[in-house]
Coordinates of N, CA and C and ligand atoms in Angstrom, one line a residue:
X7 N -84.5 79.6 -9.5 CA -84.5 78.3 -9.0 C -84.3 77.3 -10.1
X8 N -83.3 76.3 -9.8 CA -83.1 75.3 -10.9 C -84.1 74.2 -10.7
X9 N -84.6 73.7 -11.7 CA -85.5 72.6 -11.6 C -84.7 71.3 -11.7
X10 N -85.0 70.3 -10.9 CA -84.3 69.0 -11.0 C -84.8 68.2 -12.2
X11 N -83.8 67.6 -12.8 CA -84.2 66.8 -14.0 C -84.8 65.5 -13.6
X12 N -85.9 65.2 -14.1 CA -86.5 63.9 -13.8 C -85.7 62.8 -14.5
X13 N -85.3 61.7 -13.7 CA -84.4 60.6 -14.3 C -85.3 59.6 -15.0
X14 N -84.8 59.3 -16.2 CA -85.5 58.2 -16.9 C -84.8 56.9 -16.6
X15 N -85.6 55.9 -16.0 CA -85.0 54.6 -15.7 C -84.4 53.9 -16.9
X16 N -84.9 54.2 -18.0 CA -84.4 53.5 -19.2 C -83.1 54.1 -19.8
X17 N -82.8 55.3 -19.2 CA -81.6 56.0 -19.7 C -80.3 55.4 -19.2
X18 N -79.3 55.1 -19.9 CA -78.0 54.5 -19.4 C -77.3 55.6 -18.5
X19 N -76.7 55.1 -17.3 CA -76.0 56.0 -16.4 C -74.6 56.3 -16.9
X20 N -74.2 57.4 -16.5 CA -72.8 57.8 -16.8 C -71.9 56.8 -16.0
X21 N -70.6 56.5 -16.5 CA -69.7 55.5 -15.8 C -69.5 55.9 -14.3
X22 N -69.2 57.1 -13.9 CA -69.0 57.5 -12.5 C -70.2 57.3 -11.7
X23 N -71.3 57.6 -12.3 CA -72.6 57.5 -11.6 C -72.9 56.1 -11.3
X24 N -72.5 55.2 -12.2 CA -72.8 53.8 -12.1 C -72.1 53.2 -10.8
X25 N -70.7 53.5 -10.7 CA -70.0 53.0 -9.5 C -70.6 53.6 -8.2
X26 N -70.9 54.9 -8.2 CA -71.5 55.5 -7.0 C -72.8 54.8 -6.7
X27 N -73.6 54.4 -7.6 CA -74.8 53.8 -7.4 C -74.6 52.4 -6.8
X28 N -73.5 51.7 -7.3 CA -73.3 50.3 -6.8 C -72.8 50.4 -5.3
X29 N -71.8 51.3 -5.0 CA -71.4 51.4 -3.6 C -72.4 51.8 -2.7
X30 N -73.3 52.6 -3.1 CA -74.5 53.0 -2.3 C -75.4 51.8 -2.0
X31 N -75.5 50.9 -3.0 CA -76.3 49.7 -2.9 C -75.7 48.8 -1.9
X32 N -74.3 48.7 -1.7 CA -73.6 47.8 -0.8 C -73.8 48.2 0.7
X33 N -74.0 49.5 1.0 CA -74.1 50.0 2.3 C -75.4 49.5 2.9
X34 N -75.3 49.0 4.3 CA -76.5 48.5 4.9 C -77.4 49.7 5.1
X35 N -78.5 49.5 4.6 CA -79.5 50.6 4.6 C -80.3 50.5 5.9
X36 N -80.4 49.3 6.5 CA -81.3 49.1 7.7 C -80.5 49.5 8.9
X37 N -81.0 50.5 9.7 CA -80.3 51.0 11.0 C -80.2 49.8 12.0
X38 N -81.1 48.9 12.0 CA -81.1 47.8 13.0 C -79.9 46.9 12.6
X39 N -79.7 46.7 11.3 CA -78.6 45.9 10.8 C -77.3 46.5 11.2
X40 N -77.2 47.8 11.0 CA -75.9 48.6 11.4 C -75.6 48.5 12.9
X41 N -76.7 48.6 13.7 CA -76.5 48.5 15.1 C -76.0 47.1 15.5
X42 N -76.6 46.1 14.8 CA -76.2 44.7 15.1 C -74.7 44.5 14.8
X43 N -74.3 45.0 13.7 CA -72.9 44.7 13.3 C -71.9 45.5 14.3
X44 N -72.4 46.7 14.8 CA -71.6 47.4 15.7 C -71.5 46.6 17.0
X45 N -72.6 46.1 17.5 CA -72.6 45.3 18.7 C -71.7 44.1 18.6
X46 N -71.8 43.4 17.4 CA -71.0 42.2 17.2 C -69.5 42.6 17.3
X47 N -69.1 43.8 16.7 CA -67.7 44.2 16.7 C -67.3 44.5 18.1
X48 N -68.1 45.2 18.9 CA -67.8 45.5 20.3 C -67.7 44.3 21.1
X49 N -68.5 43.3 20.9 CA -68.5 42.0 21.6 C -67.2 41.3 21.4
X50 N -66.8 41.3 20.1 CA -65.5 40.6 19.8 C -64.4 41.3 20.4
X51 N -64.4 42.6 20.4 CA -63.3 43.4 21.0 C -63.2 43.1 22.5
X52 N -64.4 43.1 23.1 CA -64.4 42.8 24.6 C -63.9 41.4 24.9
X53 N -64.3 40.4 24.1 CA -63.8 39.1 24.3 C -62.2 39.0 24.1
X54 N -61.7 39.7 23.1 CA -60.3 39.7 22.8 C -59.6 40.4 24.0
X55 N -60.1 41.6 24.5 CA -59.4 42.3 25.6 C -59.5 41.4 26.9
X56 N -60.6 40.8 27.1 CA -60.7 39.9 28.3 C -59.7 38.8 28.2
X57 N -59.6 38.2 27.0 CA -58.7 37.1 26.9 C -57.3 37.5 27.1
X58 N -56.9 38.7 26.6 CA -55.5 39.2 26.8 C -55.2 39.4 28.3
X59 N -56.2 40.1 29.0 CA -56.0 40.3 30.4 C -56.0 39.0 31.2
X60 N -56.8 38.1 30.9 CA -56.8 36.8 31.5 C -55.5 36.1 31.3
X61 N -55.0 36.1 30.1 CA -53.7 35.5 29.8 C -52.6 36.1 30.7
X62 N -52.6 37.4 30.7 CA -51.6 38.1 31.5 C -51.6 37.7 33.0
X63 N -52.9 37.6 33.5 CA -53.0 37.2 34.9 C -52.7 35.8 35.2
X64 N -52.9 34.9 34.1 CA -52.7 33.5 34.3 C -51.2 33.1 34.3
X65 N -50.4 33.9 33.6 CA -48.9 33.6 33.5 C -48.3 33.3 34.8
X66 N -48.4 34.3 35.8 CA -47.7 34.0 37.1 C -48.3 32.8 37.8
X67 N -49.6 32.7 37.7 CA -50.2 31.5 38.5 C -49.7 30.2 37.9
X68 N -49.8 30.1 36.5 CA -49.3 28.9 35.9 C -47.8 28.6 36.2
X69 N -47.1 29.7 36.1 CA -45.6 29.6 36.4 C -45.4 29.1 37.8
X70 N -46.2 29.6 38.8 CA -46.1 29.2 40.2 C -46.4 27.7 40.3
X71 N -47.5 27.3 39.6 CA -47.9 25.9 39.8 C -47.0 24.9 39.1
X72 N -46.6 25.3 37.9 CA -45.8 24.3 37.1 C -44.3 24.5 37.2
X73 N -43.9 25.7 37.8 CA -42.5 26.0 37.9 C -41.6 24.9 38.5
X74 N -42.0 24.3 39.6 CA -41.2 23.3 40.3 C -41.0 22.1 39.3
X75 N -42.0 21.8 38.5 CA -41.8 20.6 37.6 C -40.7 20.8 36.6
X76 N -40.5 22.1 36.2 CA -39.6 22.4 35.1 C -38.3 23.1 35.7
X77 N -38.2 23.1 37.0 CA -37.1 23.8 37.6 C -35.8 23.1 37.3
X78 N -34.8 23.9 36.9 CA -33.5 23.4 36.7 C -32.8 23.1 38.0
X79 N -33.4 23.5 39.1 CA -32.8 23.3 40.4 C -33.5 22.1 41.1
X80 N -33.9 21.1 40.3 CA -34.6 20.0 40.9 C -33.8 19.3 41.9
X81 N -32.5 19.1 41.6 CA -31.6 18.6 42.6 C -30.8 19.8 43.2
X82 N -31.3 20.2 44.4 CA -30.7 21.4 44.9 C -29.6 21.2 45.9
X83 N -29.1 20.0 45.9 CA -27.9 19.7 46.8 C -26.7 19.4 45.9
X84 N -25.5 19.7 46.5 CA -24.3 19.5 45.7 C -23.1 19.4 46.7
X85 N -22.0 18.8 46.2 CA -20.8 18.9 46.9 C -20.2 20.3 46.8
X86 N -19.9 20.8 47.9 CA -19.4 22.2 48.0 C -18.0 22.3 48.6
X87 N -17.2 23.0 48.0 CA -15.8 23.2 48.6 C -15.9 24.2 49.8
X88 N -15.4 23.7 50.9 CA -15.4 24.5 52.1 C -14.1 25.2 52.5
X89 N -13.0 24.6 51.9 CA -11.7 25.2 52.2 C -10.6 24.1 52.1
X90 N -9.4 24.6 52.2 CA -8.3 23.6 52.3 C -8.2 22.9 53.6
X91 N -7.8 21.7 53.7 CA -7.7 21.0 55.0 C -6.8 21.8 56.0
X92 N -5.7 22.4 55.5 CA -4.8 23.2 56.4 C -5.5 24.5 56.9
X93 N -6.6 24.9 56.3 CA -7.3 26.1 56.9 C -7.9 25.8 58.2
X94 N -8.0 24.5 58.6 CA -8.7 24.1 59.8 C -7.6 23.4 60.7
X95 N -7.2 24.1 61.8 CA -6.1 23.6 62.7 C -6.7 22.3 63.4
X96 N -5.7 21.4 63.6 CA -6.1 20.1 64.2 C -6.6 20.4 65.7
X97 N -7.6 19.7 66.1 CA -8.1 19.8 67.4 C -8.9 21.1 67.7
X98 N -9.2 21.8 66.6 CA -9.9 23.1 66.9 C -11.2 23.1 66.1
X99 N -12.1 24.0 66.4 CA -13.4 24.2 65.7 C -13.4 25.6 65.1
X100 N -13.7 25.7 63.9 CA -13.7 27.0 63.2 C -15.0 27.2 62.5
X101 N -15.4 28.4 62.4 CA -16.6 28.8 61.6 C -16.3 28.9 60.2
X102 N -17.0 28.3 59.3 CA -16.9 28.4 57.9 C -18.2 28.8 57.3
X103 N -18.2 29.1 56.0 CA -19.5 29.4 55.4 C -19.4 29.0 53.9
X104 N -20.6 28.7 53.3 CA -20.6 28.3 51.9 C -21.9 28.9 51.3
X105 N -21.9 29.0 50.0 CA -23.1 29.5 49.3 C -24.0 28.3 49.1
X106 N -25.2 28.4 49.6 CA -26.2 27.3 49.4 C -26.6 27.2 47.9
X107 N -26.4 26.0 47.4 CA -26.7 25.8 45.9 C -28.2 25.9 45.7
X108 N -29.0 25.8 46.7 CA -30.5 25.9 46.5 C -31.0 27.3 46.4
X109 N -30.1 28.3 46.5 CA -30.6 29.7 46.5 C -30.5 30.2 45.1
X110 N -31.1 31.4 44.9 CA -31.0 32.1 43.6 C -30.2 33.4 43.9
X111 N -29.8 34.1 42.8 CA -29.0 35.3 43.0 C -29.7 36.4 43.8
X112 N -31.1 36.4 43.7 CA -31.8 37.4 44.4 C -32.0 37.1 45.9
X113 N -31.4 36.0 46.4 CA -31.5 35.7 47.8 C -30.5 36.5 48.6
X114 N -29.5 37.0 47.9 CA -28.5 37.9 48.6 C -27.7 37.1 49.6
X115 N -27.5 37.8 50.7 CA -26.6 37.2 51.7 C -27.3 36.1 52.5
X116 N -28.6 36.0 52.3 CA -29.3 34.9 53.0 C -28.9 33.5 52.5
X117 N -28.3 33.5 51.3 CA -27.8 32.3 50.7 C -26.4 31.8 51.2
X118 N -25.8 32.7 52.0 CA -24.5 32.3 52.6 C -24.8 31.6 53.9
X119 N -24.4 30.3 54.0 CA -24.8 29.5 55.2 C -23.5 29.2 56.0
X120 N -23.5 29.6 57.3 CA -22.4 29.3 58.1 C -22.5 27.9 58.7
X121 N -21.4 27.3 59.0 CA -21.3 26.0 59.6 C -20.1 25.9 60.5
X122 N -20.1 25.0 61.4 CA -18.9 24.8 62.3 C -18.1 23.6 61.8
X123 N -16.8 23.8 61.7 CA -16.0 22.7 61.2 C -15.0 22.2 62.3
X124 N -15.1 21.0 62.7 CA -14.2 20.4 63.7 C -13.2 19.5 63.0
X125 N -11.9 19.9 63.1 CA -10.9 19.0 62.6 C -10.4 18.2 63.8
X126 N -10.7 16.9 63.7 CA -10.3 16.1 64.9 C -8.8 15.8 64.8
X127 N -8.4 15.3 63.6 CA -7.0 15.1 63.3 C -6.8 14.6 61.9
X128 N -5.7 15.0 61.2 CA -5.5 14.6 59.9 C -6.7 14.9 59.0
X129 N -7.2 13.9 58.3 CA -8.4 14.2 57.4 C -9.7 13.8 58.1
X130 N -9.7 13.7 59.4 CA -10.9 13.3 60.2 C -11.6 14.6 60.6
X131 N -12.8 14.8 60.1 CA -13.6 16.1 60.4 C -15.0 15.8 60.8
X132 N -15.6 16.8 61.4 CA -17.0 16.8 61.6 C -17.4 18.2 61.2
X133 N -18.5 18.3 60.4 CA -19.0 19.6 60.0 C -20.5 19.7 60.5
X134 N -20.7 20.7 61.4 CA -22.0 20.8 62.0 C -22.8 21.9 61.3
X135 N -24.1 21.6 61.2 CA -25.1 22.7 60.8 C -25.1 23.7 62.0
X136 N -25.2 25.0 61.7 CA -25.1 26.0 62.8 C -26.4 26.0 63.6
X137 N -27.4 25.4 63.1 CA -28.7 25.6 63.7 C -28.9 24.6 64.9
X138 N -29.4 25.2 66.0 CA -29.7 24.4 67.1 C -30.8 23.3 66.8
X139 N -30.7 22.1 67.4 CA -31.6 21.1 67.1 C -33.0 21.3 67.8
X140 N -33.1 22.3 68.6 CA -34.3 22.6 69.3 C -35.2 23.4 68.3
X141 N -35.0 24.7 68.2 CA -35.8 25.5 67.3 C -35.0 26.3 66.2
X142 N -33.7 25.9 66.1 CA -33.0 26.4 64.9 C -32.2 27.6 65.1
X143 N -32.0 28.2 66.3 CA -31.2 29.3 66.5 C -29.7 29.0 66.2
X144 N -28.9 29.9 65.8 CA -27.5 29.6 65.5 C -26.7 29.4 66.8
X145 N -26.1 28.3 66.9 CA -25.3 28.0 68.1 C -23.9 28.7 68.0
X146 N -23.3 28.9 69.1 CA -22.0 29.6 69.2 C -21.0 28.6 69.8
X147 N -19.7 28.6 69.4 CA -18.7 27.7 70.0 C -17.9 28.5 71.0
X148 N -17.8 28.0 72.2 CA -17.0 28.6 73.2 C -15.8 27.7 73.5
X149 N -14.6 28.1 73.0 CA -13.4 27.2 73.1 C -13.0 27.0 74.6
X150 N -13.2 28.1 75.4 CA -12.8 27.9 76.8 C -13.5 26.7 77.5
X151 N -14.8 26.6 77.3 CA -15.5 25.5 77.9 C -15.6 24.3 76.9
X152 N -15.2 24.5 75.7 CA -15.3 23.5 74.7 C -16.8 23.0 74.6
X153 N -17.7 23.9 74.5 CA -19.1 23.6 74.3 C -19.7 24.5 73.3
X154 N -20.7 24.0 72.6 CA -21.6 24.9 71.8 C -22.7 25.3 72.7
X155 N -23.0 26.6 72.6 CA -24.1 27.1 73.4 C -25.2 27.8 72.5
X156 N -26.4 27.5 72.8 CA -27.5 28.2 72.0 C -28.0 29.4 72.8
X157 N -28.0 30.6 72.2 CA -28.4 31.8 73.0 C -29.9 31.9 73.2
X158 N -30.7 31.1 72.5 CA -32.2 31.3 72.6 C -32.7 30.7 73.9
X159 N -32.5 29.4 74.1 CA -33.1 28.8 75.3 C -32.1 28.0 76.1
X160 N -30.8 28.2 75.9 CA -29.8 27.6 76.7 C -29.4 26.2 76.3
X161 N -29.7 25.8 75.1 CA -29.2 24.4 74.7 C -27.7 24.4 74.7
X162 N -27.2 23.2 75.1 CA -25.7 23.0 75.2 C -25.3 21.7 74.5
X163 N -24.2 21.8 73.8 CA -23.7 20.6 73.0 C -22.3 20.5 73.3
X164 N -21.8 19.2 73.4 CA -20.4 18.9 73.5 C -19.7 19.2 72.1
X165 N -18.4 19.2 72.1 CA -17.6 19.5 70.9 C -17.9 18.5 69.8
X166 N -18.3 17.3 70.2 CA -18.6 16.3 69.1 C -20.0 16.4 68.6
X167 N -20.7 17.5 69.0 CA -22.0 17.8 68.5 C -23.1 17.1 69.3
X168 N -22.8 16.2 70.3 CA -23.8 15.5 71.0 C -24.5 16.5 72.0
X169 N -25.7 16.2 72.4 CA -26.4 17.1 73.3 C -25.8 17.0 74.7
X170 N -25.6 18.1 75.4 CA -25.2 18.1 76.8 C -26.3 18.4 77.7
X171 N -27.1 19.5 77.4 CA -28.2 19.8 78.3 C -29.1 20.8 77.6
X172 N -30.2 21.1 78.3 CA -31.1 22.1 77.7 C -32.3 21.5 76.9
X173 N -33.1 22.3 76.3 CA -34.3 21.8 75.6 C -34.0 20.9 74.4
X174 N -32.9 21.0 73.7 CA -32.8 20.1 72.5 C -32.8 18.7 72.9
X175 N -33.5 17.9 72.1 CA -33.7 16.5 72.5 C -32.6 15.6 71.8
X176 N -31.8 16.2 71.0 CA -30.7 15.5 70.3 C -29.6 16.4 69.9
X177 N -28.6 15.8 69.3 CA -27.4 16.6 69.0 C -27.5 17.4 67.7
X178 N -26.4 18.1 67.4 CA -26.4 18.9 66.2 C -26.5 18.1 64.9
X179 N -27.0 18.7 63.9 CA -27.0 18.0 62.6 C -25.6 18.1 62.0
X180 N -25.2 17.1 61.2 CA -23.9 17.1 60.6 C -24.1 17.0 59.1
X181 N -23.2 17.7 58.4 CA -23.1 17.5 56.9 C -22.3 16.3 56.5
X182 N -22.7 15.6 55.5 CA -21.8 14.6 54.9 C -20.6 15.3 54.3
X183 N -19.4 14.8 54.5 CA -18.2 15.5 54.0 C -17.2 14.5 53.5
X184 N -16.2 15.0 52.8 CA -15.1 14.2 52.3 C -13.9 15.1 52.0
X185 N -12.8 14.5 51.9 CA -11.5 15.3 51.6 C -11.1 14.8 50.3
X186 N -11.0 15.8 49.3 CA -10.5 15.5 48.0 C -9.4 16.3 47.6
X187 N -8.2 15.7 47.4 CA -7.0 16.5 47.0 C -6.7 17.6 48.0
X188 N -6.9 17.3 49.3 CA -6.6 18.3 50.3 C -7.7 19.4 50.4
X189 N -8.8 19.2 49.8 CA -9.9 20.1 49.9 C -11.1 19.5 50.7
X190 N -11.6 20.2 51.7 CA -12.7 19.7 52.4 C -14.0 20.0 51.7
X191 N -14.8 19.0 51.4 CA -16.0 19.2 50.6 C -17.2 18.7 51.5
X192 N -18.3 19.5 51.5 CA -19.5 19.0 52.2 C -20.7 18.9 51.2
X193 N -21.6 18.0 51.5 CA -22.8 17.9 50.7 C -23.9 18.7 51.4
X194 N -24.3 19.7 50.7 CA -25.3 20.6 51.3 C -26.3 21.2 50.2
X195 N -27.3 21.8 50.7 CA -28.3 22.4 49.8 C -29.6 22.3 50.4
X196 N -30.5 21.5 49.8 CA -31.9 21.5 50.2 C -31.9 20.9 51.6
X197 N -32.6 21.5 52.5 CA -32.7 21.0 53.9 C -33.9 20.1 54.0
X198 N -33.9 19.2 54.9 CA -35.1 18.3 55.1 C -36.3 19.1 55.5
X199 N -37.5 18.7 54.9 CA -38.7 19.3 55.3 C -39.7 18.2 55.6
X200 N -40.9 18.6 56.1 CA -41.9 17.6 56.4 C -42.3 16.9 55.1
X201 N -42.3 17.6 54.0 CA -42.7 17.0 52.7 C -41.6 16.0 52.2
X202 N -40.4 16.4 52.4 CA -39.2 15.6 52.0 C -38.3 15.5 53.2
X203 N -38.6 14.6 54.1 CA -37.9 14.6 55.4 C -36.4 14.2 55.3
X204 N -35.9 13.6 54.2 CA -34.5 13.2 54.2 C -33.8 13.8 53.1
X205 N -32.7 14.5 53.5 CA -31.8 15.0 52.4 C -31.0 13.8 51.9
X206 N -30.5 13.9 50.7 CA -29.8 12.9 50.1 C -28.3 13.3 49.9
X207 N -27.3 12.7 50.5 CA -27.4 11.8 51.6 C -27.9 12.5 52.8
X208 N -28.5 11.8 53.7 CA -29.1 12.4 54.9 C -28.1 13.1 55.8
X209 N -28.5 14.2 56.4 CA -27.7 14.8 57.4 C -27.6 13.8 58.6
X210 N -26.5 13.7 59.2 CA -26.5 12.8 60.4 C -26.7 13.6 61.7
X211 N -27.1 12.9 62.7 CA -27.4 13.6 63.9 C -26.7 12.9 65.0
X212 N -26.0 13.6 65.9 CA -25.3 13.0 67.0 C -26.2 12.8 68.2
X213 N -26.2 11.6 68.7 CA -27.1 11.3 69.9 C -26.3 11.6 71.1
X214 N -26.9 11.7 72.3 CA -26.2 12.0 73.5 C -25.1 11.0 73.8
X215 N -24.0 11.5 74.3 CA -22.8 10.7 74.5 C -23.1 9.8 75.8
X216 N -22.6 8.6 75.8 CA -22.7 7.8 77.0 C -21.3 7.6 77.5
X217 N -21.1 7.7 78.8 CA -19.8 7.6 79.4 C -19.4 6.1 79.5
X218 N -18.2 5.7 79.1 CA -17.8 4.3 79.2 C -17.0 4.2 80.5
X219 N -16.6 2.9 80.8 CA -16.0 2.6 82.1 C -14.8 3.4 82.3
X220 N -14.0 3.7 81.3 CA -12.8 4.5 81.5 C -13.0 6.0 81.4
X221 N -14.3 6.4 81.3 CA -14.5 7.8 81.3 C -14.6 8.4 79.9
X222 N -14.1 7.7 78.9 CA -14.2 8.2 77.5 C -15.6 8.2 77.0
X223 N -15.9 9.2 76.2 CA -17.3 9.2 75.7 C -17.4 8.4 74.4
X224 N -18.5 7.7 74.2 CA -18.7 7.0 73.0 C -19.7 7.9 72.1
X225 N -19.4 8.0 70.9 CA -20.2 8.8 70.0 C -21.1 7.9 69.1
X226 N -22.4 8.1 69.2 CA -23.3 7.4 68.4 C -23.8 8.3 67.3
X227 N -23.6 7.9 66.1 CA -24.0 8.8 65.0 C -25.2 8.1 64.3
X228 N -26.2 8.9 64.1 CA -27.4 8.4 63.5 C -27.8 9.3 62.3
X229 N -28.5 8.6 61.3 CA -29.0 9.5 60.3 C -30.3 10.1 60.7
X230 N -30.9 10.8 59.8 CA -32.2 11.6 60.1 C -33.3 10.6 60.5
X231 N -33.3 9.4 60.1 CA -34.3 8.5 60.4 C -34.1 7.8 61.7
X232 N -33.0 8.0 62.4 CA -32.7 7.4 63.7 C -31.9 6.1 63.5
X233 N -31.6 5.7 62.3 CA -30.7 4.5 62.1 C -29.3 4.8 62.4
X234 N -28.5 3.8 62.8 CA -27.1 4.0 62.9 C -26.4 4.4 61.6
X235 N -25.6 5.4 61.5 CA -25.0 5.7 60.3 C -23.7 4.9 60.1
Ligands
LIG26 FE1 -31.6 26.4 70.8 FE2 -34.1 26.5 71.8 S1 -33.4 27.1 69.8 S2 -32.3 25.8 72.8

């Protein structure tokens, strides 16, 4: 058995032994201190992980809340080309459709909006929203009777869009339109809602026709607020 040499404190340490002695002196010797630093590290790690998860969850919520304020689609209405004037025969009503500028590419076919175009003569048009003024079902045009009929509850409209009979209390909505270089354009996009009741410019609405003395119908055109257009 080898006997351990007793160390003389006054004896100088060898260079390697000196460094080892210093690094040993830096190690926390107290187990309570070591446990405390481990707890502190785990606490910081937990805070960092919770922060990262919270940030991930907050992104969609913040996007939902602030998105409308930064939306590039703030003005969701625009003038839209509906077709050439000659695409619509005089005295007839044709179905047309346009891409709603208020939609996004993931809206698919739901962004294609049909409408009824009535060419009265020359550049004189009416463009009707397809939705019934009662509860919004798409109305159909029947050229034989020259009436728009709603399949849902039997709403009936004359060819000028005014109400003929049934549950609707008013006529069909109309789009603002204009003819530019032989092209029929309509102003469409964001529809009126309770929060923003008036589209700009407002859709017009045809009121019931009143028969005149000579039997001709007079057409009263009103905007969405009920004022004469
Ligand atoms: Fe057209 Fe009711 S939705 S009559």
